[in-house]
PDB file of C-alpha atoms in Angstrom:
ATOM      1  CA  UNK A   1     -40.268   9.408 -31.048  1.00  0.00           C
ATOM      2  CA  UNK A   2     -41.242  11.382 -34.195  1.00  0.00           C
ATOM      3  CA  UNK A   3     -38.742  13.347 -36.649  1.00  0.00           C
ATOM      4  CA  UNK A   4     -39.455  17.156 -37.163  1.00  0.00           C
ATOM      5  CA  UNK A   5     -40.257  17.939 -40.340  1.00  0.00           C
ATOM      6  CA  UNK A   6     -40.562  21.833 -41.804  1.00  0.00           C
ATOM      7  CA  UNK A   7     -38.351  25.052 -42.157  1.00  0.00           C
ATOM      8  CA  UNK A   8     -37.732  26.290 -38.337  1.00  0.00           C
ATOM      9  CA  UNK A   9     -36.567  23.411 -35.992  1.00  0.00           C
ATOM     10  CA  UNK A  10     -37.436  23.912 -31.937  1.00  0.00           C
ATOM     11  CA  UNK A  11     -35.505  22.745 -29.077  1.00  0.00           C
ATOM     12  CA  UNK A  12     -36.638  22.785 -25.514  1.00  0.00           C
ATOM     13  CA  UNK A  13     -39.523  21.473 -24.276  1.00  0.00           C
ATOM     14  CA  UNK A  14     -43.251  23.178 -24.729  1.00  0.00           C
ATOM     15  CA  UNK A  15     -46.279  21.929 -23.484  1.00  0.00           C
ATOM     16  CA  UNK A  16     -45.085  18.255 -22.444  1.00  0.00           C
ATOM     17  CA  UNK A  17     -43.701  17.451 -25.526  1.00  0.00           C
ATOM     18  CA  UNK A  18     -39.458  17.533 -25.710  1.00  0.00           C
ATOM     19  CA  UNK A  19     -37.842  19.094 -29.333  1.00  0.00           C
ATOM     20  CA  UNK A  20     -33.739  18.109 -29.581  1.00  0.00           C
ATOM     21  CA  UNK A  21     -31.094  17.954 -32.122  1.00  0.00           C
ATOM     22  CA  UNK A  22     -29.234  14.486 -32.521  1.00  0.00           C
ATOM     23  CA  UNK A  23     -27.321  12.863 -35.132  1.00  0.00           C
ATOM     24  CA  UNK A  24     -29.616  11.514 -36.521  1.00  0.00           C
ATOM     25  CA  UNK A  25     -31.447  14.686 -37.148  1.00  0.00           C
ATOM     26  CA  UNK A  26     -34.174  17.198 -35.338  1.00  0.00           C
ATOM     27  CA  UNK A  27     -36.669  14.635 -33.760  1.00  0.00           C
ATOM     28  CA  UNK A  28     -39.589  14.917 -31.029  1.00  0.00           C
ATOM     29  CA  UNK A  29     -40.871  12.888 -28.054  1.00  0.00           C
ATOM     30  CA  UNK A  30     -43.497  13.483 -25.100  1.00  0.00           C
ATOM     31  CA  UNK A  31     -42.224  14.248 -22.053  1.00  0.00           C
ATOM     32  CA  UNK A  32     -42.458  12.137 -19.140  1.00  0.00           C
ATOM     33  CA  UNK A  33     -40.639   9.695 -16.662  1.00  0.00           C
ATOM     34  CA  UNK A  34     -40.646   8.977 -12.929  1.00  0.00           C
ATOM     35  CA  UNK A  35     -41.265  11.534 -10.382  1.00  0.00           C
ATOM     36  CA  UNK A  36     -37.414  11.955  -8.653  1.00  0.00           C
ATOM     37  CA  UNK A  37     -38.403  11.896  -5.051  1.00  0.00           C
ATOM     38  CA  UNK A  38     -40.304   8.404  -5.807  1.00  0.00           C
ATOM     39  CA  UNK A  39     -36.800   7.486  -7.697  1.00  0.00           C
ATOM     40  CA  UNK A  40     -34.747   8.524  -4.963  1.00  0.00           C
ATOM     41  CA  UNK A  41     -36.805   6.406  -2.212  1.00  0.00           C
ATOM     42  CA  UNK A  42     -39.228   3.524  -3.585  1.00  0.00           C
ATOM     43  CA  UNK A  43     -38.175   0.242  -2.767  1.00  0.00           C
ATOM     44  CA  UNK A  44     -38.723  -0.615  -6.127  1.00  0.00           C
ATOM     45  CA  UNK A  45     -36.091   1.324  -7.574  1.00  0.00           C
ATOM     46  CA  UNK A  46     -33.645   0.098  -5.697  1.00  0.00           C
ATOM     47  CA  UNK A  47     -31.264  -1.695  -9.113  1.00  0.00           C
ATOM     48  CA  UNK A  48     -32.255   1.847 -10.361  1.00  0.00           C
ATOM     49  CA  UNK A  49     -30.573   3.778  -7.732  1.00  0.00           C
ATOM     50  CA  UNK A  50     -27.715   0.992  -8.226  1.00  0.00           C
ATOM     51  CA  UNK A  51     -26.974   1.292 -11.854  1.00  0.00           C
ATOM     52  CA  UNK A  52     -26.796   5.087 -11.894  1.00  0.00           C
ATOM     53  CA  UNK A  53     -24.463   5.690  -9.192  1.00  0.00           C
ATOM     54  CA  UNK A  54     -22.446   3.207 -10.680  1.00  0.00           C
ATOM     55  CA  UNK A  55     -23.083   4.512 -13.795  1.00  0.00           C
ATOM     56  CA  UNK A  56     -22.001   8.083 -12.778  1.00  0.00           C
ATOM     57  CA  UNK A  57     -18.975   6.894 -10.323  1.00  0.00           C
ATOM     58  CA  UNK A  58     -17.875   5.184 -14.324  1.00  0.00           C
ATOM     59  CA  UNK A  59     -18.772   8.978 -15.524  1.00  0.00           C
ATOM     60  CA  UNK A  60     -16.318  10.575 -12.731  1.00  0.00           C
ATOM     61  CA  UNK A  61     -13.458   7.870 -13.318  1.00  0.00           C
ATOM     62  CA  UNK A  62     -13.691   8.617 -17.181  1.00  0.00           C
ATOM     63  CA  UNK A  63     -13.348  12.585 -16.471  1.00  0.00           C
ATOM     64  CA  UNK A  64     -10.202  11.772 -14.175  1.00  0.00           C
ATOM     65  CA  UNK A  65      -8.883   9.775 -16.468  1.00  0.00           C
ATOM     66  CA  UNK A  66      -9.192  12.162 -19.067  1.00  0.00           C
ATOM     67  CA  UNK A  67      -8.360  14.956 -17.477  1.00  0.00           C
ATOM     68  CA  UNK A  68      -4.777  13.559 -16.411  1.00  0.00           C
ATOM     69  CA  UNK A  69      -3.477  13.472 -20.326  1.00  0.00           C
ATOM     70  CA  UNK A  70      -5.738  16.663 -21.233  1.00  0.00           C
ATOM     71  CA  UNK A  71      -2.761  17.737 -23.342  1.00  0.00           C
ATOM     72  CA  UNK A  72      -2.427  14.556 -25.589  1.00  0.00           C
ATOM     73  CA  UNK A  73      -6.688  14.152 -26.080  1.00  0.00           C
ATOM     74  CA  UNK A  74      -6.698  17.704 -27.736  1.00  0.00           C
ATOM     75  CA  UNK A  75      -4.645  16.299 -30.247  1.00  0.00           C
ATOM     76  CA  UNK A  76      -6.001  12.907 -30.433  1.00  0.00           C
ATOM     77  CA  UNK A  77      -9.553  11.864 -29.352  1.00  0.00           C
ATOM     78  CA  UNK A  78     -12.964  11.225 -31.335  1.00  0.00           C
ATOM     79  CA  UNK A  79     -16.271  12.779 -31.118  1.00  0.00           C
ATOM     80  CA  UNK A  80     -17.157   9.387 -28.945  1.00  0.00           C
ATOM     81  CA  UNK A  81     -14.518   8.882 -26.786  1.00  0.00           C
ATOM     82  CA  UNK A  82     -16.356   9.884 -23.667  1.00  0.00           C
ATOM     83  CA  UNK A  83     -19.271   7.550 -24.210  1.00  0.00           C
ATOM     84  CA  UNK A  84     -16.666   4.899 -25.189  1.00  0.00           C
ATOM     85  CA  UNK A  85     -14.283   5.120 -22.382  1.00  0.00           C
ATOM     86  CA  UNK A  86     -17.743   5.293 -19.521  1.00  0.00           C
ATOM     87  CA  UNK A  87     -18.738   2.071 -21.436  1.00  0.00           C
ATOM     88  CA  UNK A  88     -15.313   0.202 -20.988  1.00  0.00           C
ATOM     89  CA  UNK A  89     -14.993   1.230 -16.964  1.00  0.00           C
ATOM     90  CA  UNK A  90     -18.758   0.164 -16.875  1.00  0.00           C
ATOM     91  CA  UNK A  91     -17.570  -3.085 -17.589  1.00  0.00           C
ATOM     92  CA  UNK A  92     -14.682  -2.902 -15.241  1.00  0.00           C
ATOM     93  CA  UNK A  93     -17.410  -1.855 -12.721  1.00  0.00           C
ATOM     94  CA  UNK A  94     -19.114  -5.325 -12.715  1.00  0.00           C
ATOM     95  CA  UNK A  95     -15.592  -7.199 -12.500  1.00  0.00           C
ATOM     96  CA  UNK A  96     -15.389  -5.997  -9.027  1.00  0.00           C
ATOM     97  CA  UNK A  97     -16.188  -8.716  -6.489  1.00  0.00           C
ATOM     98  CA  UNK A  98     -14.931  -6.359  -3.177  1.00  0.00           C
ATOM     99  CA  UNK A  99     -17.985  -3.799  -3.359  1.00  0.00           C
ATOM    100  CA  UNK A 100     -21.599  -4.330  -2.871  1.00  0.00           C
ATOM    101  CA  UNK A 101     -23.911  -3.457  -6.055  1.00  0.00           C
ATOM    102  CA  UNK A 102     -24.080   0.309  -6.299  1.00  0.00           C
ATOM    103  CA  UNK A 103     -20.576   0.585  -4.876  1.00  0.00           C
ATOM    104  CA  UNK A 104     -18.876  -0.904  -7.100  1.00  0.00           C
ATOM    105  CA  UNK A 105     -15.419   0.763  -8.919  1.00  0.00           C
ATOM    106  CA  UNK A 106     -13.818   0.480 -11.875  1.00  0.00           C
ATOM    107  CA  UNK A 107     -10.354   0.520 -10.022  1.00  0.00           C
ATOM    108  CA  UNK A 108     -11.893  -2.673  -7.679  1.00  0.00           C
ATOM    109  CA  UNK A 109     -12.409  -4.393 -10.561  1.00  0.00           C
ATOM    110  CA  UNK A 110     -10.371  -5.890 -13.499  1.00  0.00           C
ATOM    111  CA  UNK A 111      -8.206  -3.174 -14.233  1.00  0.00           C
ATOM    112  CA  UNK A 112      -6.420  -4.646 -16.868  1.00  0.00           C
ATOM    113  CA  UNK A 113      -9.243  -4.221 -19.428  1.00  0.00           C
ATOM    114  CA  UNK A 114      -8.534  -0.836 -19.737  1.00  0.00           C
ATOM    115  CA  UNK A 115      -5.288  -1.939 -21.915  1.00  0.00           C
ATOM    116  CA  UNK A 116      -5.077  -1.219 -25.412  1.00  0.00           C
ATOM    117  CA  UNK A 117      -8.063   1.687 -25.081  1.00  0.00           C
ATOM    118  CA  UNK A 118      -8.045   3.603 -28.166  1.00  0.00           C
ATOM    119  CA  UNK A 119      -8.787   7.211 -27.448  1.00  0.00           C
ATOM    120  CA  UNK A 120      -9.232   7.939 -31.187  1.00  0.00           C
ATOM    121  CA  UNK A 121     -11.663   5.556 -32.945  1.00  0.00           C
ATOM    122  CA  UNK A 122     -10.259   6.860 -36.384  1.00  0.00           C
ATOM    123  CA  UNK A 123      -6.888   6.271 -35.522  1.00  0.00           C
ATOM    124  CA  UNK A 124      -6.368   2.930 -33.720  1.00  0.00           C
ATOM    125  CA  UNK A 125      -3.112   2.205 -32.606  1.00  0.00           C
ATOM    126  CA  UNK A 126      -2.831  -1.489 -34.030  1.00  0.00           C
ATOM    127  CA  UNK A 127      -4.010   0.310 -37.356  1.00  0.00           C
ATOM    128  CA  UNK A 128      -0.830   2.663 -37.606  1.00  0.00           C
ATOM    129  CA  UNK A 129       2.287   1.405 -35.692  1.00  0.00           C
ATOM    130  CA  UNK A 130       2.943  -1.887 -36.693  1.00  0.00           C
ATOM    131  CA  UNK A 131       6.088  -2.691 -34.960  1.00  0.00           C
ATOM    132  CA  UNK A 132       6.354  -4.613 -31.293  1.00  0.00           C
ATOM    133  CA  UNK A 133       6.838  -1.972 -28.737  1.00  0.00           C
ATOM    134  CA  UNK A 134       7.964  -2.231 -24.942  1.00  0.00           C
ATOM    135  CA  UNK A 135       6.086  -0.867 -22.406  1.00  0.00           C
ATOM    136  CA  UNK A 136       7.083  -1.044 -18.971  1.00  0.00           C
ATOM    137  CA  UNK A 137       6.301   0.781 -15.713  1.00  0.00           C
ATOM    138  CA  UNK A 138       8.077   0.091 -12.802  1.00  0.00           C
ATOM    139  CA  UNK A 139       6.319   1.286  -9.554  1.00  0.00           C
ATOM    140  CA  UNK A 140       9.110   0.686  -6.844  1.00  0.00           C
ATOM    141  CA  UNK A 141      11.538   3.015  -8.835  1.00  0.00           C
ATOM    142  CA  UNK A 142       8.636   5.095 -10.305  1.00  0.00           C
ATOM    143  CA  UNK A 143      10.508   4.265 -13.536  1.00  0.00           C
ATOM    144  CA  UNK A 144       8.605   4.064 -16.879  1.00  0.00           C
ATOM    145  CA  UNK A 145       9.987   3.414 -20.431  1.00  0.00           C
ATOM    146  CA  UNK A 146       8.390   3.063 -24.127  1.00  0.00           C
ATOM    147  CA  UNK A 147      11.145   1.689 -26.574  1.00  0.00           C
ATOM    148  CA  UNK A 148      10.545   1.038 -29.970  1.00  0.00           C
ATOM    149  CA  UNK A 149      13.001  -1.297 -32.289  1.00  0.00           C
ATOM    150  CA  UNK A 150      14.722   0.210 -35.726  1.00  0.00           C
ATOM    151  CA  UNK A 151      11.949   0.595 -38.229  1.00  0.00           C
ATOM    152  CA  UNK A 152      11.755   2.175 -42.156  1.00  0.00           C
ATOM    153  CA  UNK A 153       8.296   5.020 -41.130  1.00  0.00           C
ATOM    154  CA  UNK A 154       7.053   4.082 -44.796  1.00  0.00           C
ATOM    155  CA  UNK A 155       6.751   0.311 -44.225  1.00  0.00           C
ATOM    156  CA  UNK A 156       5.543   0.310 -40.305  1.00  0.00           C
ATOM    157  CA  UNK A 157       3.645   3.299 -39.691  1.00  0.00           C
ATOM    158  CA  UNK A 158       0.548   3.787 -41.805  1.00  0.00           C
ATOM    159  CA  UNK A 159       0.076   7.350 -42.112  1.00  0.00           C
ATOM    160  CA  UNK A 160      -2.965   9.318 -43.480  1.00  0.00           C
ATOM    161  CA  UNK A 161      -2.526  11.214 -47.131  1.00  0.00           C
ATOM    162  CA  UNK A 162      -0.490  14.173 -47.327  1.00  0.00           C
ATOM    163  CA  UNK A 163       1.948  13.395 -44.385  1.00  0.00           C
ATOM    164  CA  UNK A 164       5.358  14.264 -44.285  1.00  0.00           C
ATOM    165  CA  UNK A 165       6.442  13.996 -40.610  1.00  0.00           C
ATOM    166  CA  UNK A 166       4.977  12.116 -37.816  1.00  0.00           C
ATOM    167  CA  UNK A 167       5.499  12.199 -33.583  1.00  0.00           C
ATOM    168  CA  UNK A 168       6.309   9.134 -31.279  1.00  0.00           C
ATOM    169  CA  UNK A 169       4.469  10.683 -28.172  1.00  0.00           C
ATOM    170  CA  UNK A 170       4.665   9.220 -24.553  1.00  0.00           C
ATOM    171  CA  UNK A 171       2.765  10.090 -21.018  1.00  0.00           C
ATOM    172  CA  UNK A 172       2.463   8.609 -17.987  1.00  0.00           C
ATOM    173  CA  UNK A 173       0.246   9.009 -15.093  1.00  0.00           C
ATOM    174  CA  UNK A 174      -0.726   8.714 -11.287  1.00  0.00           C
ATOM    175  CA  UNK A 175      -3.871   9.059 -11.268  1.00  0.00           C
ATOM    176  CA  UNK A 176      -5.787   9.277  -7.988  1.00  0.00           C
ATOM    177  CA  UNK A 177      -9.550   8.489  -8.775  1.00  0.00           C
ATOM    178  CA  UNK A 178     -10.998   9.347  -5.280  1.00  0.00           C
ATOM    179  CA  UNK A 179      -9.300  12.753  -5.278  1.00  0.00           C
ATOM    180  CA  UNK A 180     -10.063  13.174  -8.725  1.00  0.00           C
ATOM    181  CA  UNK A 181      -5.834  14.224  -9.060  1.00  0.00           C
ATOM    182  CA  UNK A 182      -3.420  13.543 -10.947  1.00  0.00           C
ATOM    183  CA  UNK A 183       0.452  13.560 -11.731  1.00  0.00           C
ATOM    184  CA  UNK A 184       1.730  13.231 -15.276  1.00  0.00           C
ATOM    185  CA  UNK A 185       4.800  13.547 -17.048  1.00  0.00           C
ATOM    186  CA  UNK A 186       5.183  13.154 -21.232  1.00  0.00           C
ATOM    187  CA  UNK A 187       7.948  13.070 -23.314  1.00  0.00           C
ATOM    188  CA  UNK A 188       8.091  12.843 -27.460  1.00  0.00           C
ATOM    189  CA  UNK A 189      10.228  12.885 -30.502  1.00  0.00           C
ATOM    190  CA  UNK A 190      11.224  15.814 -32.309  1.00  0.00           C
ATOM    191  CA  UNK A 191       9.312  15.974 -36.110  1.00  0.00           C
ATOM    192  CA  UNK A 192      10.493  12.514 -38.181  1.00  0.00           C
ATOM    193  CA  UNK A 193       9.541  12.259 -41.840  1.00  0.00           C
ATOM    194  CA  UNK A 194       7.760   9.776 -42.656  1.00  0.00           C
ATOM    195  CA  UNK A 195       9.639   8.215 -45.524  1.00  0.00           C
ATOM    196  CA  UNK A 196      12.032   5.101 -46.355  1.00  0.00           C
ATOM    197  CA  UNK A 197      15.090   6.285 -44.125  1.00  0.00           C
ATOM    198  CA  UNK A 198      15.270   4.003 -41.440  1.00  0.00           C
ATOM    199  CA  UNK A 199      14.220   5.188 -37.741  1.00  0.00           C
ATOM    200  CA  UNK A 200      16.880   4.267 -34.945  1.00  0.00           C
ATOM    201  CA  UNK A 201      15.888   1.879 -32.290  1.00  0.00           C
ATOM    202  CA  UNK A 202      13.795   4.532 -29.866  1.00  0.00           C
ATOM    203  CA  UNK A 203      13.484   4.820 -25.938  1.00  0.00           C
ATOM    204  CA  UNK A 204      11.867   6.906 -24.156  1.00  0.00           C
ATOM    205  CA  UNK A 205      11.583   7.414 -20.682  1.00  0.00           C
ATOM    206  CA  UNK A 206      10.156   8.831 -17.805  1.00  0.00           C
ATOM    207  CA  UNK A 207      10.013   8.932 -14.049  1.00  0.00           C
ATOM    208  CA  UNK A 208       7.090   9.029 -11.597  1.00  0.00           C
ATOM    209  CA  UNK A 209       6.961   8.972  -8.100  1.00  0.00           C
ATOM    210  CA  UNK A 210       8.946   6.219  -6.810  1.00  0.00           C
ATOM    211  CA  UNK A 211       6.554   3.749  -4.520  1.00  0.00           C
ATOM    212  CA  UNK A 212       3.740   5.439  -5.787  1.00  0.00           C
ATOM    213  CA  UNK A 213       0.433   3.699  -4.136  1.00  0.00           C
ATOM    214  CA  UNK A 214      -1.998   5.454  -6.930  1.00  0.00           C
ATOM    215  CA  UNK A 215      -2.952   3.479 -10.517  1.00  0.00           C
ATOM    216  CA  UNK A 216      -0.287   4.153 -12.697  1.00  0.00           C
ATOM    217  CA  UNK A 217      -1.323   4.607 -16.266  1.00  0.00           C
ATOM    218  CA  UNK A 218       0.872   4.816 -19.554  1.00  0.00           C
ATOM    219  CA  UNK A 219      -0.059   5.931 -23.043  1.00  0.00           C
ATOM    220  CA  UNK A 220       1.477   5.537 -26.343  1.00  0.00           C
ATOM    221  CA  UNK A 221       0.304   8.055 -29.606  1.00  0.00           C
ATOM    222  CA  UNK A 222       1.819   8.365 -33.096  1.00  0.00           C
ATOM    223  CA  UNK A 223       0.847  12.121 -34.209  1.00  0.00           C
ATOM    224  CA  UNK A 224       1.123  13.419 -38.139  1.00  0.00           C
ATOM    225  CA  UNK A 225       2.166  16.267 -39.493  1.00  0.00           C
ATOM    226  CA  UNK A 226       2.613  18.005 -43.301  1.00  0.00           C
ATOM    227  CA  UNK A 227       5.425  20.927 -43.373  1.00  0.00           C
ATOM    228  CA  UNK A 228       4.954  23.451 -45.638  1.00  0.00           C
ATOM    229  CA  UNK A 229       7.945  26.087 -45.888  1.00  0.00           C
ATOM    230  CA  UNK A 230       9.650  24.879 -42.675  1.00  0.00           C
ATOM    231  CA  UNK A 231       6.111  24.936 -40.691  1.00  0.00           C
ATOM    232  CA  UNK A 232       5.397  21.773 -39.186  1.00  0.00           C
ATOM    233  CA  UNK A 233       1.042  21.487 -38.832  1.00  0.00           C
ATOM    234  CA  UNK A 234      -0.608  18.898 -37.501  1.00  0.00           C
ATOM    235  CA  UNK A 235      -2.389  16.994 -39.708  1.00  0.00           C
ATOM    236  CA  UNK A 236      -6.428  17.181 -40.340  1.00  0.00           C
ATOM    237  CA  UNK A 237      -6.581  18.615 -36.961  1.00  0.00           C
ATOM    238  CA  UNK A 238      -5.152  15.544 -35.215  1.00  0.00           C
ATOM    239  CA  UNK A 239      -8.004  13.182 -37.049  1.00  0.00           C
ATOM    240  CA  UNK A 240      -6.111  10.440 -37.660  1.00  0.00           C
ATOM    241  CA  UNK A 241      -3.585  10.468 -34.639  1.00  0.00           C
ATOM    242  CA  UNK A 242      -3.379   7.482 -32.523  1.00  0.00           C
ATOM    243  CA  UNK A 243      -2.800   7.473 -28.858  1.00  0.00           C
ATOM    244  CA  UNK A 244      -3.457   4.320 -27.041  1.00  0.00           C
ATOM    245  CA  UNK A 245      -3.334   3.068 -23.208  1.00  0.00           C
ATOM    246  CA  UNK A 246      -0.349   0.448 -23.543  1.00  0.00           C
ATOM    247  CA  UNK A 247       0.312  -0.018 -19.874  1.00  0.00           C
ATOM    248  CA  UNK A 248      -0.970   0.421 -16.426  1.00  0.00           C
ATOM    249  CA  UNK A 249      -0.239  -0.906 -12.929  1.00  0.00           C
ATOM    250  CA  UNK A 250      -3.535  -1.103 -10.032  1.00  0.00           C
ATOM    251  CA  UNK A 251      -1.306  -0.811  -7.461  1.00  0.00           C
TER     252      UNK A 251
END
């Protein structure tokens, strides 16, 4: 691997050598690899053949999972998140004992670890709410609830500069992974401002489908917002909002 250095930068490939953009800057590399039908039947690539489809059934889950709170992630997500969230249900993938390697699912496995994802790496949720929430889901009813105690915004929520109003946001999901479907409902608070009043004790609920047999999956997300002339606008594009998975039920 070689940087390119000089005025014009390339990208594509010409004569066997690969140009391509990263972060780190314009760099260079000869092409080459395994021939794909070889891949696709040698013996010898057999843990190959393994770790991608696992690798790609993590890719899928991530993309369902995504797609079922589209609406919060465009106001709340990093740059990263997708790598992030294929690396955490790649680790849920080898928690599953059921499957045989290369069949392996993030759902089979540990589900549990998905708890406490962060879907914005520059706006954990531990970093900006820091008051005990409840979080529960009931799956026989279908009921789910987020309640928050009283709390002064100033002290307990830590809030990026030039903030004058922030969002208690809520979803919840059925998400069916094989499908690749999903059902979600969200609910929120109206525009508080983030000063020393105190905040009422909070609850806020919703309702899925009652016996549902799909993964049930519930997120939490503090948005901020600055209002100028009695326009509320979401802060820095959503930057530093935090949205977080706080609960979720296998089945």
């Amino acid at each position: 691997m070689a940087n390119q250095d000089g005025i014009f930068k390339i990208k594509g490939t010409l004569g066997g050598v690969t140009f391509y953009k990263t972060k780190d800057g314009h760099l260079v590399r000869e092409k080459g690899g395994i021939d794909k039908k070889r891949m696709a039947k040698d013996p010898a690539f057999k843990r190959t053949r393994e770790n991608g489809s696992e690798f790609g059934r993590a890719g899928t889950y991530g993309k369902y999972l995504r797609s079922a709170f589209r609406p919060m992630l465009n106001n709340t997500s990093d740059k990263r998140v997708v790598s992030r969230l294929v690396k955490q249900l790649m680790a849920l993938i080898k928690t599953d004992t059921v499957n045989a390697r290369g069949e392996r699912t993030p759902v089979a496995g540990d589900f549990e670890m998905l708890r406490g994802f962060d879907f914005n790496s520059n706006g954990l949720l531990g970093n900006t709410l820091y008051v005990p929430y409840n979080a529960t889901i009931d799956r026989a009813s279908g009921a789910v609830s987020l309640e928050l105690p009283e709390l002064v915004p100033e002290q307990m929520i830590s809030a990026p500069a030039g903030t004058t109003h922030f969002k208690i946001v809520t979803g919840a999901s059925e998400v069916d992974f094989q499908a690749g479907n999903s059902l979600t409902v969200y609910t929120g608070t109206a525009e508080i401002p983030w000063d020393n009043t105190p905040m009422a004790a909070l609850a806020l609920d919703l309702a899925l489908t009652p016996a549902s047999t799909l993964p049930l999956v519930l997120l939490l997300g503090v948005e901020f917002y600055q209002e100028i002339n009695g326009v509320f606008y979401m802060l820095n594009n959503g930057s530093f909002n935090a949205l977080a998975i706080v609960n979720l039920n296998k089945q």
